[in-house]
Amino acid sequence: MSFASSGALDPRGPAARAIADLWWLMVALGGATFLIFAVVLIGGLLRGSASAEDPSDERPSRLILFGGVALPTVVLIIVLAFTVRTMHTIPNAAPEGALQIEVVGHQWWWEIRYPQHGIVTANEIRLPVGRPVEFLLSSADVIHSFWIPELGGKLDLLPEDVNTLVLQSDTPGVYRSQCAEFCGLQHAKMRLLAIAEPEKSFSEWLARQRAPAATAGSPSADKGQQVFADVGCASCHTVRGTAADGTAGPDLTHLASRRTLAAATVPNTREHLEGWITDPHAIKEGVAMPATELDERQRRALIQYLQGLR
């Protein structure tokens, strides 16, 4: 799996670019301040203690006034001014008619909803390039934190409130995200992929996602759909177009179209899918999903059914 970039210092959107510019300014000011004090310190060490023994020498007092009062004051004023400017640059409200994406944090996965299009998915966000997107952030349990470093700053997901974050991607790519607030045992494996793509590709993806689940289409897959219902998967997961309407776990309607499993912990391959079904705790300890006891025929049929959900 390839990714477009590597972090907050490789901004791919206007909000991230403004934050990165502020960060580089702070680094430059900090580096200049450090250099000034290093030069003064080295100069003092080279001169020795002669000036300290001369009571008429006012240089130490001037240096203290400059280095301890004037210089920090100037640096802080500059940082404050640029911080306020950056805060005004980053939008806190999206334009009218902007795409809305609801993100709900769970221990330890992400529920993704597109309310304007009636779409629910999990652990993978699709967004169009060049358009502001309004993210409505909330939590189903504890405090989580949403952060796509290449696109903008982080914001908490709270259990009893909705926070709004406006982001935009200027270039296509696949961006990695990680919950940025410790939220329990598997916090480190609560990941997310954000996929920015051209408008045409995004519209095609929306059309596919709005469709119900693909029909089984083979005797083995038909058997797998029955296994899905019999072993209790349907009580926790939704597969639109079928009787499965559970809400405790991720929506699996188009599971096979996703790039990863277990909140971007492992690639979405047959081998990893089988491991996840057989013993999810071996991949992500402490998850609510129980291990399943299936014979070989049931397991093969279930996997074939799930891999057909595109």
PDB file of C-alpha atoms in Angstrom:
ATOM      1  CA  MET A   1       0.000   0.000   0.000  1.00  0.00           C
ATOM      2  CA  SER A   2       1.500   3.364  -1.024  1.00  0.00           C
ATOM      3  CA  PHE A   3       0.874   6.687   0.676  1.00  0.00           C
ATOM      4  CA  ALA A   4       0.998  10.202  -0.702  1.00  0.00           C
ATOM      5  CA  SER A   5       3.142  11.815   1.944  1.00  0.00           C
ATOM      6  CA  SER A   6       4.651  11.417   5.352  1.00  0.00           C
ATOM      7  CA  GLY A   7       3.367  13.913   7.882  1.00  0.00           C
ATOM      8  CA  ALA A   8       2.402  17.403   8.981  1.00  0.00           C
ATOM      9  CA  LEU A   9       5.520  18.940   7.396  1.00  0.00           C
ATOM     10  CA  ASP A  10       4.370  17.760   3.963  1.00  0.00           C
ATOM     11  CA  PRO A  11       1.087  19.726   3.795  1.00  0.00           C
ATOM     12  CA  ARG A  12      -1.428  18.865   1.084  1.00  0.00           C
ATOM     13  CA  GLY A  13      -4.185  21.320   1.969  1.00  0.00           C
ATOM     14  CA  PRO A  14      -4.613  25.000   2.915  1.00  0.00           C
ATOM     15  CA  ALA A  15      -5.190  24.362   6.638  1.00  0.00           C
ATOM     16  CA  ALA A  16      -2.149  22.100   6.928  1.00  0.00           C
ATOM     17  CA  ARG A  17      -0.068  24.580   4.926  1.00  0.00           C
ATOM     18  CA  ALA A  18      -0.928  27.436   7.292  1.00  0.00           C
ATOM     19  CA  ILE A  19      -0.044  25.311  10.327  1.00  0.00           C
ATOM     20  CA  ALA A  20       3.231  24.174   8.745  1.00  0.00           C
ATOM     21  CA  ASP A  21       4.193  27.792   7.954  1.00  0.00           C
ATOM     22  CA  LEU A  22       3.606  28.748  11.585  1.00  0.00           C
ATOM     23  CA  TRP A  23       5.687  25.783  12.749  1.00  0.00           C
ATOM     24  CA  TRP A  24       8.607  26.731  10.505  1.00  0.00           C
ATOM     25  CA  LEU A  25       8.443  30.323  11.782  1.00  0.00           C
ATOM     26  CA  MET A  26       8.661  29.081  15.364  1.00  0.00           C
ATOM     27  CA  VAL A  27      11.611  26.852  14.461  1.00  0.00           C
ATOM     28  CA  ALA A  28      13.376  29.776  12.774  1.00  0.00           C
ATOM     29  CA  LEU A  29      12.816  32.104  15.739  1.00  0.00           C
ATOM     30  CA  GLY A  30      13.853  29.418  18.221  1.00  0.00           C
ATOM     31  CA  GLY A  31      16.973  28.637  16.217  1.00  0.00           C
ATOM     32  CA  ALA A  32      17.921  32.323  15.936  1.00  0.00           C
ATOM     33  CA  THR A  33      17.405  32.827  19.679  1.00  0.00           C
ATOM     34  CA  PHE A  34      19.510  29.782  20.468  1.00  0.00           C
ATOM     35  CA  LEU A  35      22.266  31.012  18.146  1.00  0.00           C
ATOM     36  CA  ILE A  36      22.323  34.475  19.746  1.00  0.00           C
ATOM     37  CA  PHE A  37      22.633  33.039  23.250  1.00  0.00           C
ATOM     38  CA  ALA A  38      25.284  30.560  22.107  1.00  0.00           C
ATOM     39  CA  VAL A  39      27.383  33.399  20.631  1.00  0.00           C
ATOM     40  CA  VAL A  40      26.982  35.498  23.787  1.00  0.00           C
ATOM     41  CA  LEU A  41      27.874  32.535  26.000  1.00  0.00           C
ATOM     42  CA  ILE A  42      30.961  31.629  24.009  1.00  0.00           C
ATOM     43  CA  GLY A  43      32.045  35.293  23.924  1.00  0.00           C
ATOM     44  CA  GLY A  44      31.713  35.530  27.677  1.00  0.00           C
ATOM     45  CA  LEU A  45      33.724  32.353  28.215  1.00  0.00           C
ATOM     46  CA  LEU A  46      36.501  33.627  25.954  1.00  0.00           C
ATOM     47  CA  ARG A  47      36.704  37.010  27.690  1.00  0.00           C
ATOM     48  CA  GLY A  48      37.043  35.354  31.064  1.00  0.00           C
ATOM     49  CA  SER A  49      36.088  36.983  34.333  1.00  0.00           C
ATOM     50  CA  ALA A  50      37.898  40.290  33.831  1.00  0.00           C
ATOM     51  CA  SER A  51      34.748  42.233  33.083  1.00  0.00           C
ATOM     52  CA  ALA A  52      32.963  40.757  36.078  1.00  0.00           C
ATOM     53  CA  GLU A  53      35.623  42.257  38.395  1.00  0.00           C
ATOM     54  CA  ASP A  54      35.147  45.752  36.955  1.00  0.00           C
ATOM     55  CA  PRO A  55      32.202  47.391  38.749  1.00  0.00           C
ATOM     56  CA  SER A  56      31.941  50.084  36.064  1.00  0.00           C
ATOM     57  CA  ASP A  57      31.277  47.519  33.315  1.00  0.00           C
ATOM     58  CA  GLU A  58      27.557  47.696  32.455  1.00  0.00           C
ATOM     59  CA  ARG A  59      27.626  45.029  29.763  1.00  0.00           C
ATOM     60  CA  PRO A  60      26.302  42.191  32.004  1.00  0.00           C
ATOM     61  CA  SER A  61      23.268  44.287  32.966  1.00  0.00           C
ATOM     62  CA  ARG A  62      22.605  45.208  29.353  1.00  0.00           C
ATOM     63  CA  LEU A  63      22.886  41.566  28.305  1.00  0.00           C
ATOM     64  CA  ILE A  64      20.444  40.492  31.015  1.00  0.00           C
ATOM     65  CA  LEU A  65      17.985  43.199  29.970  1.00  0.00           C
ATOM     66  CA  PHE A  66      18.318  42.269  26.290  1.00  0.00           C
ATOM     67  CA  GLY A  67      18.429  38.478  26.637  1.00  0.00           C
ATOM     68  CA  GLY A  68      16.015  38.090  29.523  1.00  0.00           C
ATOM     69  CA  VAL A  69      13.406  40.720  28.724  1.00  0.00           C
ATOM     70  CA  ALA A  70      13.628  42.354  25.293  1.00  0.00           C
ATOM     71  CA  LEU A  71      14.411  39.347  23.102  1.00  0.00           C
ATOM     72  CA  PRO A  72      11.793  36.980  24.614  1.00  0.00           C
ATOM     73  CA  THR A  73       9.192  39.759  24.426  1.00  0.00           C
ATOM     74  CA  VAL A  74       9.856  40.367  20.741  1.00  0.00           C
ATOM     75  CA  VAL A  75       9.805  36.633  19.949  1.00  0.00           C
ATOM     76  CA  LEU A  76       6.541  36.084  21.827  1.00  0.00           C
ATOM     77  CA  ILE A  77       4.859  39.054  20.143  1.00  0.00           C
ATOM     78  CA  ILE A  78       5.857  37.762  16.700  1.00  0.00           C
ATOM     79  CA  VAL A  79       4.650  34.227  17.503  1.00  0.00           C
ATOM     80  CA  LEU A  80       1.382  35.575  18.927  1.00  0.00           C
ATOM     81  CA  ALA A  81       0.754  37.740  15.864  1.00  0.00           C
ATOM     82  CA  PHE A  82       1.380  34.904  13.418  1.00  0.00           C
ATOM     83  CA  THR A  83      -0.648  32.464  15.546  1.00  0.00           C
ATOM     84  CA  VAL A  84      -3.659  34.779  15.521  1.00  0.00           C
ATOM     85  CA  ARG A  85      -3.264  35.250  11.766  1.00  0.00           C
ATOM     86  CA  THR A  86      -3.104  31.470  11.272  1.00  0.00           C
ATOM     87  CA  MET A  87      -6.217  30.972  13.406  1.00  0.00           C
ATOM     88  CA  HIS A  88      -8.089  33.420  11.188  1.00  0.00           C
ATOM     89  CA  THR A  89      -6.755  31.723   8.059  1.00  0.00           C
ATOM     90  CA  ILE A  90      -8.043  28.279   9.033  1.00  0.00           C
ATOM     91  CA  PRO A  91     -11.832  28.110   8.488  1.00  0.00           C
ATOM     92  CA  ASN A  92     -14.087  26.981  11.324  1.00  0.00           C
ATOM     93  CA  ALA A  93     -17.155  26.742   9.107  1.00  0.00           C
ATOM     94  CA  ALA A  94     -17.557  25.241   5.658  1.00  0.00           C
ATOM     95  CA  PRO A  95     -19.201  27.060   2.733  1.00  0.00           C
ATOM     96  CA  GLU A  96     -22.905  26.460   2.218  1.00  0.00           C
ATOM     97  CA  GLY A  97     -23.509  23.194   0.387  1.00  0.00           C
ATOM     98  CA  ALA A  98     -20.109  21.722   1.315  1.00  0.00           C
ATOM     99  CA  LEU A  99     -19.720  17.970   1.602  1.00  0.00           C
ATOM    100  CA  GLN A 100     -20.388  16.769   5.148  1.00  0.00           C
ATOM    101  CA  ILE A 101     -18.731  13.731   6.671  1.00  0.00           C
ATOM    102  CA  GLU A 102     -19.674  12.523  10.140  1.00  0.00           C
ATOM    103  CA  VAL A 103     -16.913  10.716  12.006  1.00  0.00           C
ATOM    104  CA  VAL A 104     -17.824   8.752  15.131  1.00  0.00           C
ATOM    105  CA  GLY A 105     -15.038   7.308  17.255  1.00  0.00           C
ATOM    106  CA  HIS A 106     -15.471   3.854  18.820  1.00  0.00           C
ATOM    107  CA  GLN A 107     -13.068   1.698  20.802  1.00  0.00           C
ATOM    108  CA  TRP A 108     -11.182   1.071  18.495  1.00  0.00           C
ATOM    109  CA  TRP A 109     -12.524   1.902  15.062  1.00  0.00           C
ATOM    110  CA  TRP A 110     -14.021   4.781  13.085  1.00  0.00           C
ATOM    111  CA  GLU A 111     -17.590   4.998  11.856  1.00  0.00           C
ATOM    112  CA  ILE A 112     -17.850   7.192   8.751  1.00  0.00           C
ATOM    113  CA  ARG A 113     -21.166   8.598   7.561  1.00  0.00           C
ATOM    114  CA  TYR A 114     -22.076  10.698   4.539  1.00  0.00           C
ATOM    115  CA  PRO A 115     -25.478  12.043   5.674  1.00  0.00           C
ATOM    116  CA  GLN A 116     -26.164  13.899   2.419  1.00  0.00           C
ATOM    117  CA  HIS A 117     -25.828  10.645   0.477  1.00  0.00           C
ATOM    118  CA  GLY A 118     -27.131   8.017   2.918  1.00  0.00           C
ATOM    119  CA  ILE A 119     -23.788   6.203   3.079  1.00  0.00           C
ATOM    120  CA  VAL A 120     -22.197   4.525   6.105  1.00  0.00           C
ATOM    121  CA  THR A 121     -18.748   2.962   5.990  1.00  0.00           C
ATOM    122  CA  ALA A 122     -15.849   2.386   8.374  1.00  0.00           C
ATOM    123  CA  ASN A 123     -12.158   3.181   8.836  1.00  0.00           C
ATOM    124  CA  GLU A 124     -11.797   4.777   5.412  1.00  0.00           C
ATOM    125  CA  ILE A 125     -12.689   8.294   4.298  1.00  0.00           C
ATOM    126  CA  ARG A 126     -13.098   9.340   0.676  1.00  0.00           C
ATOM    127  CA  LEU A 127     -13.061  13.020  -0.194  1.00  0.00           C
ATOM    128  CA  PRO A 128     -12.899  15.022  -3.430  1.00  0.00           C
ATOM    129  CA  VAL A 129      -9.789  17.006  -4.293  1.00  0.00           C
ATOM    130  CA  GLY A 130     -10.103  20.788  -4.245  1.00  0.00           C
ATOM    131  CA  ARG A 131     -13.320  20.995  -2.204  1.00  0.00           C
ATOM    132  CA  PRO A 132     -13.703  21.999   1.467  1.00  0.00           C
ATOM    133  CA  VAL A 133     -15.140  19.171   3.549  1.00  0.00           C
ATOM    134  CA  GLU A 134     -16.961  19.698   6.840  1.00  0.00           C
ATOM    135  CA  PHE A 135     -16.138  16.960   9.348  1.00  0.00           C
ATOM    136  CA  LEU A 136     -18.624  16.559  12.199  1.00  0.00           C
ATOM    137  CA  LEU A 137     -16.775  14.756  14.977  1.00  0.00           C
ATOM    138  CA  SER A 138     -18.262  12.854  17.928  1.00  0.00           C
ATOM    139  CA  SER A 139     -17.595   9.776  20.056  1.00  0.00           C
ATOM    140  CA  ALA A 140     -19.678   6.769  21.032  1.00  0.00           C
ATOM    141  CA  ASP A 141     -17.667   6.053  24.192  1.00  0.00           C
ATOM    142  CA  VAL A 142     -14.457   7.783  25.385  1.00  0.00           C
ATOM    143  CA  ILE A 143     -12.579  10.822  24.079  1.00  0.00           C
ATOM    144  CA  HIS A 144     -10.787  10.220  20.782  1.00  0.00           C
ATOM    145  CA  SER A 145      -8.888  12.669  18.585  1.00  0.00           C
ATOM    146  CA  PHE A 146      -9.099  13.058  14.804  1.00  0.00           C
ATOM    147  CA  TRP A 147      -5.978  14.091  12.896  1.00  0.00           C
ATOM    148  CA  ILE A 148      -4.961  13.797   9.273  1.00  0.00           C
ATOM    149  CA  PRO A 149      -1.509  15.450   9.495  1.00  0.00           C
ATOM    150  CA  GLU A 150      -1.144  16.306   5.795  1.00  0.00           C
ATOM    151  CA  LEU A 151      -4.551  18.012   5.678  1.00  0.00           C
ATOM    152  CA  GLY A 152      -4.839  19.982   8.914  1.00  0.00           C
ATOM    153  CA  GLY A 153      -4.846  20.173  12.673  1.00  0.00           C
ATOM    154  CA  LYS A 154      -6.273  17.735  15.174  1.00  0.00           C
ATOM    155  CA  LEU A 155      -9.570  17.982  17.035  1.00  0.00           C
ATOM    156  CA  ASP A 156     -11.113  15.854  19.799  1.00  0.00           C
ATOM    157  CA  LEU A 157     -14.179  13.649  19.424  1.00  0.00           C
ATOM    158  CA  LEU A 158     -16.321  14.000  22.543  1.00  0.00           C
ATOM    159  CA  PRO A 159     -19.044  11.638  23.820  1.00  0.00           C
ATOM    160  CA  GLU A 160     -21.657  14.352  24.402  1.00  0.00           C
ATOM    161  CA  ASP A 161     -20.844  16.995  21.815  1.00  0.00           C
ATOM    162  CA  VAL A 162     -20.098  17.488  18.119  1.00  0.00           C
ATOM    163  CA  ASN A 163     -16.959  19.337  17.034  1.00  0.00           C
ATOM    164  CA  THR A 164     -16.538  20.725  13.534  1.00  0.00           C
ATOM    165  CA  LEU A 165     -13.354  20.634  11.481  1.00  0.00           C
ATOM    166  CA  VAL A 166     -13.020  21.936   7.920  1.00  0.00           C
ATOM    167  CA  LEU A 167     -10.326  20.340   5.756  1.00  0.00           C
ATOM    168  CA  GLN A 168      -9.421  20.310   2.090  1.00  0.00           C
ATOM    169  CA  SER A 169      -7.020  18.211   0.052  1.00  0.00           C
ATOM    170  CA  ASP A 170      -5.350  19.935  -2.883  1.00  0.00           C
ATOM    171  CA  THR A 171      -3.753  16.816  -4.321  1.00  0.00           C
ATOM    172  CA  PRO A 172      -4.917  13.215  -4.775  1.00  0.00           C
ATOM    173  CA  GLY A 173      -3.400  10.700  -2.419  1.00  0.00           C
ATOM    174  CA  VAL A 174      -3.834   8.252   0.432  1.00  0.00           C
ATOM    175  CA  TYR A 175      -3.212   9.820   3.830  1.00  0.00           C
ATOM    176  CA  ARG A 176      -2.720   7.933   7.062  1.00  0.00           C
ATOM    177  CA  SER A 177      -4.451   9.000  10.239  1.00  0.00           C
ATOM    178  CA  GLN A 178      -4.107   7.841  13.822  1.00  0.00           C
ATOM    179  CA  CYS A 179      -6.239   8.514  16.871  1.00  0.00           C
ATOM    180  CA  ALA A 180      -4.287  11.243  18.673  1.00  0.00           C
ATOM    181  CA  GLU A 181      -5.827  10.826  22.146  1.00  0.00           C
ATOM    182  CA  PHE A 182      -5.082   7.777  24.289  1.00  0.00           C
ATOM    183  CA  CYS A 183      -8.371   5.888  24.358  1.00  0.00           C
ATOM    184  CA  GLY A 184      -7.600   2.449  25.768  1.00  0.00           C
ATOM    185  CA  LEU A 185      -5.763  -0.788  25.177  1.00  0.00           C
ATOM    186  CA  GLN A 186      -5.672  -0.683  21.368  1.00  0.00           C
ATOM    187  CA  HIS A 187      -5.296   3.076  20.890  1.00  0.00           C
ATOM    188  CA  ALA A 188      -2.194   2.496  18.739  1.00  0.00           C
ATOM    189  CA  LYS A 189      -4.242   0.342  16.346  1.00  0.00           C
ATOM    190  CA  MET A 190      -7.063   2.819  15.891  1.00  0.00           C
ATOM    191  CA  ARG A 191      -6.017   4.027  12.463  1.00  0.00           C
ATOM    192  CA  LEU A 192      -7.766   5.502   9.476  1.00  0.00           C
ATOM    193  CA  LEU A 193      -7.140   6.019   5.763  1.00  0.00           C
ATOM    194  CA  ALA A 194      -8.205   9.233   4.043  1.00  0.00           C
ATOM    195  CA  ILE A 195      -8.301   8.874   0.269  1.00  0.00           C
ATOM    196  CA  ALA A 196      -8.464  12.097  -1.735  1.00  0.00           C
ATOM    197  CA  GLU A 197      -9.390  11.633  -5.373  1.00  0.00           C
ATOM    198  CA  PRO A 198     -10.592  13.672  -8.367  1.00  0.00           C
ATOM    199  CA  GLU A 199     -14.243  14.700  -8.430  1.00  0.00           C
ATOM    200  CA  LYS A 200     -15.180  12.165 -11.112  1.00  0.00           C
ATOM    201  CA  SER A 201     -13.662   9.240  -9.207  1.00  0.00           C
ATOM    202  CA  PHE A 202     -15.261  10.429  -5.991  1.00  0.00           C
ATOM    203  CA  SER A 203     -18.711  10.623  -7.615  1.00  0.00           C
ATOM    204  CA  GLU A 204     -18.297   7.098  -8.974  1.00  0.00           C
ATOM    205  CA  TRP A 205     -17.342   5.875  -5.505  1.00  0.00           C
ATOM    206  CA  LEU A 206     -20.447   7.541  -4.031  1.00  0.00           C
ATOM    207  CA  ALA A 207     -22.638   5.777  -6.587  1.00  0.00           C
ATOM    208  CA  ARG A 208     -21.142   2.375  -5.745  1.00  0.00           C
ATOM    209  CA  GLN A 209     -21.478   2.985  -2.011  1.00  0.00           C
ATOM    210  CA  ARG A 210     -25.131   3.993  -2.296  1.00  0.00           C
ATOM    211  CA  ALA A 211     -25.954   0.632  -3.867  1.00  0.00           C
ATOM    212  CA  PRO A 212     -26.965  -2.260  -1.579  1.00  0.00           C
ATOM    213  CA  ALA A 213     -24.637  -5.184  -0.996  1.00  0.00           C
ATOM    214  CA  ALA A 214     -23.842  -7.417  -3.947  1.00  0.00           C
ATOM    215  CA  THR A 215     -25.892 -10.599  -4.046  1.00  0.00           C
ATOM    216  CA  ALA A 216     -24.070 -13.768  -3.131  1.00  0.00           C
ATOM    217  CA  GLY A 217     -24.114 -15.229  -6.652  1.00  0.00           C
ATOM    218  CA  SER A 218     -22.800 -18.738  -5.966  1.00  0.00           C
ATOM    219  CA  PRO A 219     -23.843 -21.705  -3.803  1.00  0.00           C
ATOM    220  CA  SER A 220     -20.804 -21.261  -1.570  1.00  0.00           C
ATOM    221  CA  ALA A 221     -21.413 -17.531  -1.107  1.00  0.00           C
ATOM    222  CA  ASP A 222     -25.113 -18.206  -0.458  1.00  0.00           C
ATOM    223  CA  LYS A 223     -24.019 -20.628   2.245  1.00  0.00           C
ATOM    224  CA  GLY A 224     -21.666 -17.950   3.603  1.00  0.00           C
ATOM    225  CA  GLN A 225     -24.513 -15.464   3.884  1.00  0.00           C
ATOM    226  CA  GLN A 226     -26.446 -18.032   5.897  1.00  0.00           C
ATOM    227  CA  VAL A 227     -23.417 -18.645   8.132  1.00  0.00           C
ATOM    228  CA  PHE A 228     -23.147 -14.864   8.607  1.00  0.00           C
ATOM    229  CA  ALA A 229     -26.671 -14.838   9.992  1.00  0.00           C
ATOM    230  CA  ASP A 230     -26.455 -18.099  11.960  1.00  0.00           C
ATOM    231  CA  VAL A 231     -23.297 -17.340  13.968  1.00  0.00           C
ATOM    232  CA  GLY A 232     -24.537 -13.917  15.082  1.00  0.00           C
ATOM    233  CA  CYS A 233     -22.581 -11.576  12.768  1.00  0.00           C
ATOM    234  CA  ALA A 234     -25.857  -9.979  11.618  1.00  0.00           C
ATOM    235  CA  SER A 235     -26.691  -8.896  15.173  1.00  0.00           C
ATOM    236  CA  CYS A 236     -23.641  -6.606  15.291  1.00  0.00           C
ATOM    237  CA  HIS A 237     -23.095  -5.623  11.644  1.00  0.00           C
ATOM    238  CA  THR A 238     -25.223  -4.112   8.910  1.00  0.00           C
ATOM    239  CA  VAL A 239     -25.186  -5.314   5.309  1.00  0.00           C
ATOM    240  CA  ARG A 240     -27.616  -3.109   3.407  1.00  0.00           C
ATOM    241  CA  GLY A 241     -29.997  -5.032   1.217  1.00  0.00           C
ATOM    242  CA  THR A 242     -30.060  -7.987   3.621  1.00  0.00           C
ATOM    243  CA  ALA A 243     -31.624  -8.751   6.982  1.00  0.00           C
ATOM    244  CA  ALA A 244     -28.375  -7.883   8.775  1.00  0.00           C
ATOM    245  CA  ASP A 245     -28.959  -4.595  10.592  1.00  0.00           C
ATOM    246  CA  GLY A 246     -26.689  -4.603  13.657  1.00  0.00           C
ATOM    247  CA  THR A 247     -25.089  -1.352  14.799  1.00  0.00           C
ATOM    248  CA  ALA A 248     -22.543  -2.482  17.402  1.00  0.00           C
ATOM    249  CA  GLY A 249     -19.825  -3.052  14.802  1.00  0.00           C
ATOM    250  CA  PRO A 250     -18.785  -1.523  11.476  1.00  0.00           C
ATOM    251  CA  ASP A 251     -21.132  -1.504   8.486  1.00  0.00           C
ATOM    252  CA  LEU A 252     -19.937  -4.294   6.164  1.00  0.00           C
ATOM    253  CA  THR A 253     -22.049  -3.490   3.092  1.00  0.00           C
ATOM    254  CA  HIS A 254     -19.016  -2.878   0.888  1.00  0.00           C
ATOM    255  CA  LEU A 255     -16.352  -4.499   3.029  1.00  0.00           C
ATOM    256  CA  ALA A 256     -14.400  -5.996   0.120  1.00  0.00           C
ATOM    257  CA  SER A 257     -13.880  -2.563  -1.462  1.00  0.00           C
ATOM    258  CA  ARG A 258     -11.892  -1.324   1.541  1.00  0.00           C
ATOM    259  CA  ARG A 259      -8.125  -1.423   1.630  1.00  0.00           C
ATOM    260  CA  THR A 260      -7.666  -2.568   5.219  1.00  0.00           C
ATOM    261  CA  LEU A 261      -9.226  -4.506   8.089  1.00  0.00           C
ATOM    262  CA  ALA A 262      -9.388  -3.809  11.831  1.00  0.00           C
ATOM    263  CA  ALA A 263      -9.110  -0.009  11.499  1.00  0.00           C
ATOM    264  CA  ALA A 264      -6.177  -0.030   9.077  1.00  0.00           C
ATOM    265  CA  THR A 265      -4.267  -2.576  11.186  1.00  0.00           C
ATOM    266  CA  VAL A 266      -3.813  -5.172   8.416  1.00  0.00           C
ATOM    267  CA  PRO A 267      -4.386  -5.207   4.626  1.00  0.00           C
ATOM    268  CA  ASN A 268      -7.737  -6.497   3.413  1.00  0.00           C
ATOM    269  CA  THR A 269      -6.589  -9.856   2.050  1.00  0.00           C
ATOM    270  CA  ARG A 270      -8.139 -13.303   2.241  1.00  0.00           C
ATOM    271  CA  GLU A 271      -5.505 -14.468   4.749  1.00  0.00           C
ATOM    272  CA  HIS A 272      -6.021 -11.527   7.082  1.00  0.00           C
ATOM    273  CA  LEU A 273      -9.796 -11.737   6.755  1.00  0.00           C
ATOM    274  CA  GLU A 274      -9.668 -15.389   7.776  1.00  0.00           C
ATOM    275  CA  GLY A 275      -7.440 -14.538  10.735  1.00  0.00           C
ATOM    276  CA  TRP A 276      -9.756 -11.718  11.788  1.00  0.00           C
ATOM    277  CA  ILE A 277     -12.828 -13.961  11.662  1.00  0.00           C
ATOM    278  CA  THR A 278     -11.128 -16.862  13.426  1.00  0.00           C
ATOM    279  CA  ASP A 279      -9.478 -14.909  16.261  1.00  0.00           C
ATOM    280  CA  PRO A 280      -9.683 -11.106  16.101  1.00  0.00           C
ATOM    281  CA  HIS A 281      -7.920 -10.794  19.461  1.00  0.00           C
ATOM    282  CA  ALA A 282      -4.726 -12.139  17.903  1.00  0.00           C
ATOM    283  CA  ILE A 283      -4.725  -9.042  15.669  1.00  0.00           C
ATOM    284  CA  LYS A 284      -6.238  -6.482  18.059  1.00  0.00           C
ATOM    285  CA  GLU A 285      -6.448  -7.633  21.655  1.00  0.00           C
ATOM    286  CA  GLY A 286      -9.481  -6.511  23.610  1.00  0.00           C
ATOM    287  CA  VAL A 287     -11.873  -5.825  20.724  1.00  0.00           C
ATOM    288  CA  ALA A 288     -15.549  -6.484  21.325  1.00  0.00           C
ATOM    289  CA  MET A 289     -15.792  -8.944  18.428  1.00  0.00           C
ATOM    290  CA  PRO A 290     -15.613 -12.547  19.688  1.00  0.00           C
ATOM    291  CA  ALA A 291     -13.699 -15.359  18.021  1.00  0.00           C
ATOM    292  CA  THR A 292     -15.827 -17.686  15.919  1.00  0.00           C
ATOM    293  CA  GLU A 293     -15.804 -21.464  15.976  1.00  0.00           C
ATOM    294  CA  LEU A 294     -16.455 -22.577  12.410  1.00  0.00           C
ATOM    295  CA  ASP A 295     -15.596 -25.716  10.568  1.00  0.00           C
ATOM    296  CA  GLU A 296     -13.549 -25.486   7.373  1.00  0.00           C
ATOM    297  CA  ARG A 297     -16.548 -25.442   5.027  1.00  0.00           C
ATOM    298  CA  GLN A 298     -18.338 -22.743   7.020  1.00  0.00           C
ATOM    299  CA  ARG A 299     -15.204 -20.600   7.190  1.00  0.00           C
ATOM    300  CA  ARG A 300     -14.539 -20.852   3.442  1.00  0.00           C
ATOM    301  CA  ALA A 301     -18.150 -20.029   2.632  1.00  0.00           C
ATOM    302  CA  LEU A 302     -18.227 -17.044   4.994  1.00  0.00           C
ATOM    303  CA  ILE A 303     -15.003 -15.630   3.581  1.00  0.00           C
ATOM    304  CA  GLN A 304     -16.266 -16.008   0.023  1.00  0.00           C
ATOM    305  CA  TYR A 305     -19.452 -14.182   0.967  1.00  0.00           C
ATOM    306  CA  LEU A 306     -17.572 -11.318   2.658  1.00  0.00           C
ATOM    307  CA  GLN A 307     -15.125 -10.977  -0.216  1.00  0.00           C
ATOM    308  CA  GLY A 308     -18.098 -10.540  -2.536  1.00  0.00           C
ATOM    309  CA  LEU A 309     -19.338  -7.468  -0.642  1.00  0.00           C
ATOM    310  CA  ARG A 310     -18.043  -4.831  -3.034  1.00  0.00           C
TER     311      ARG A 310
END
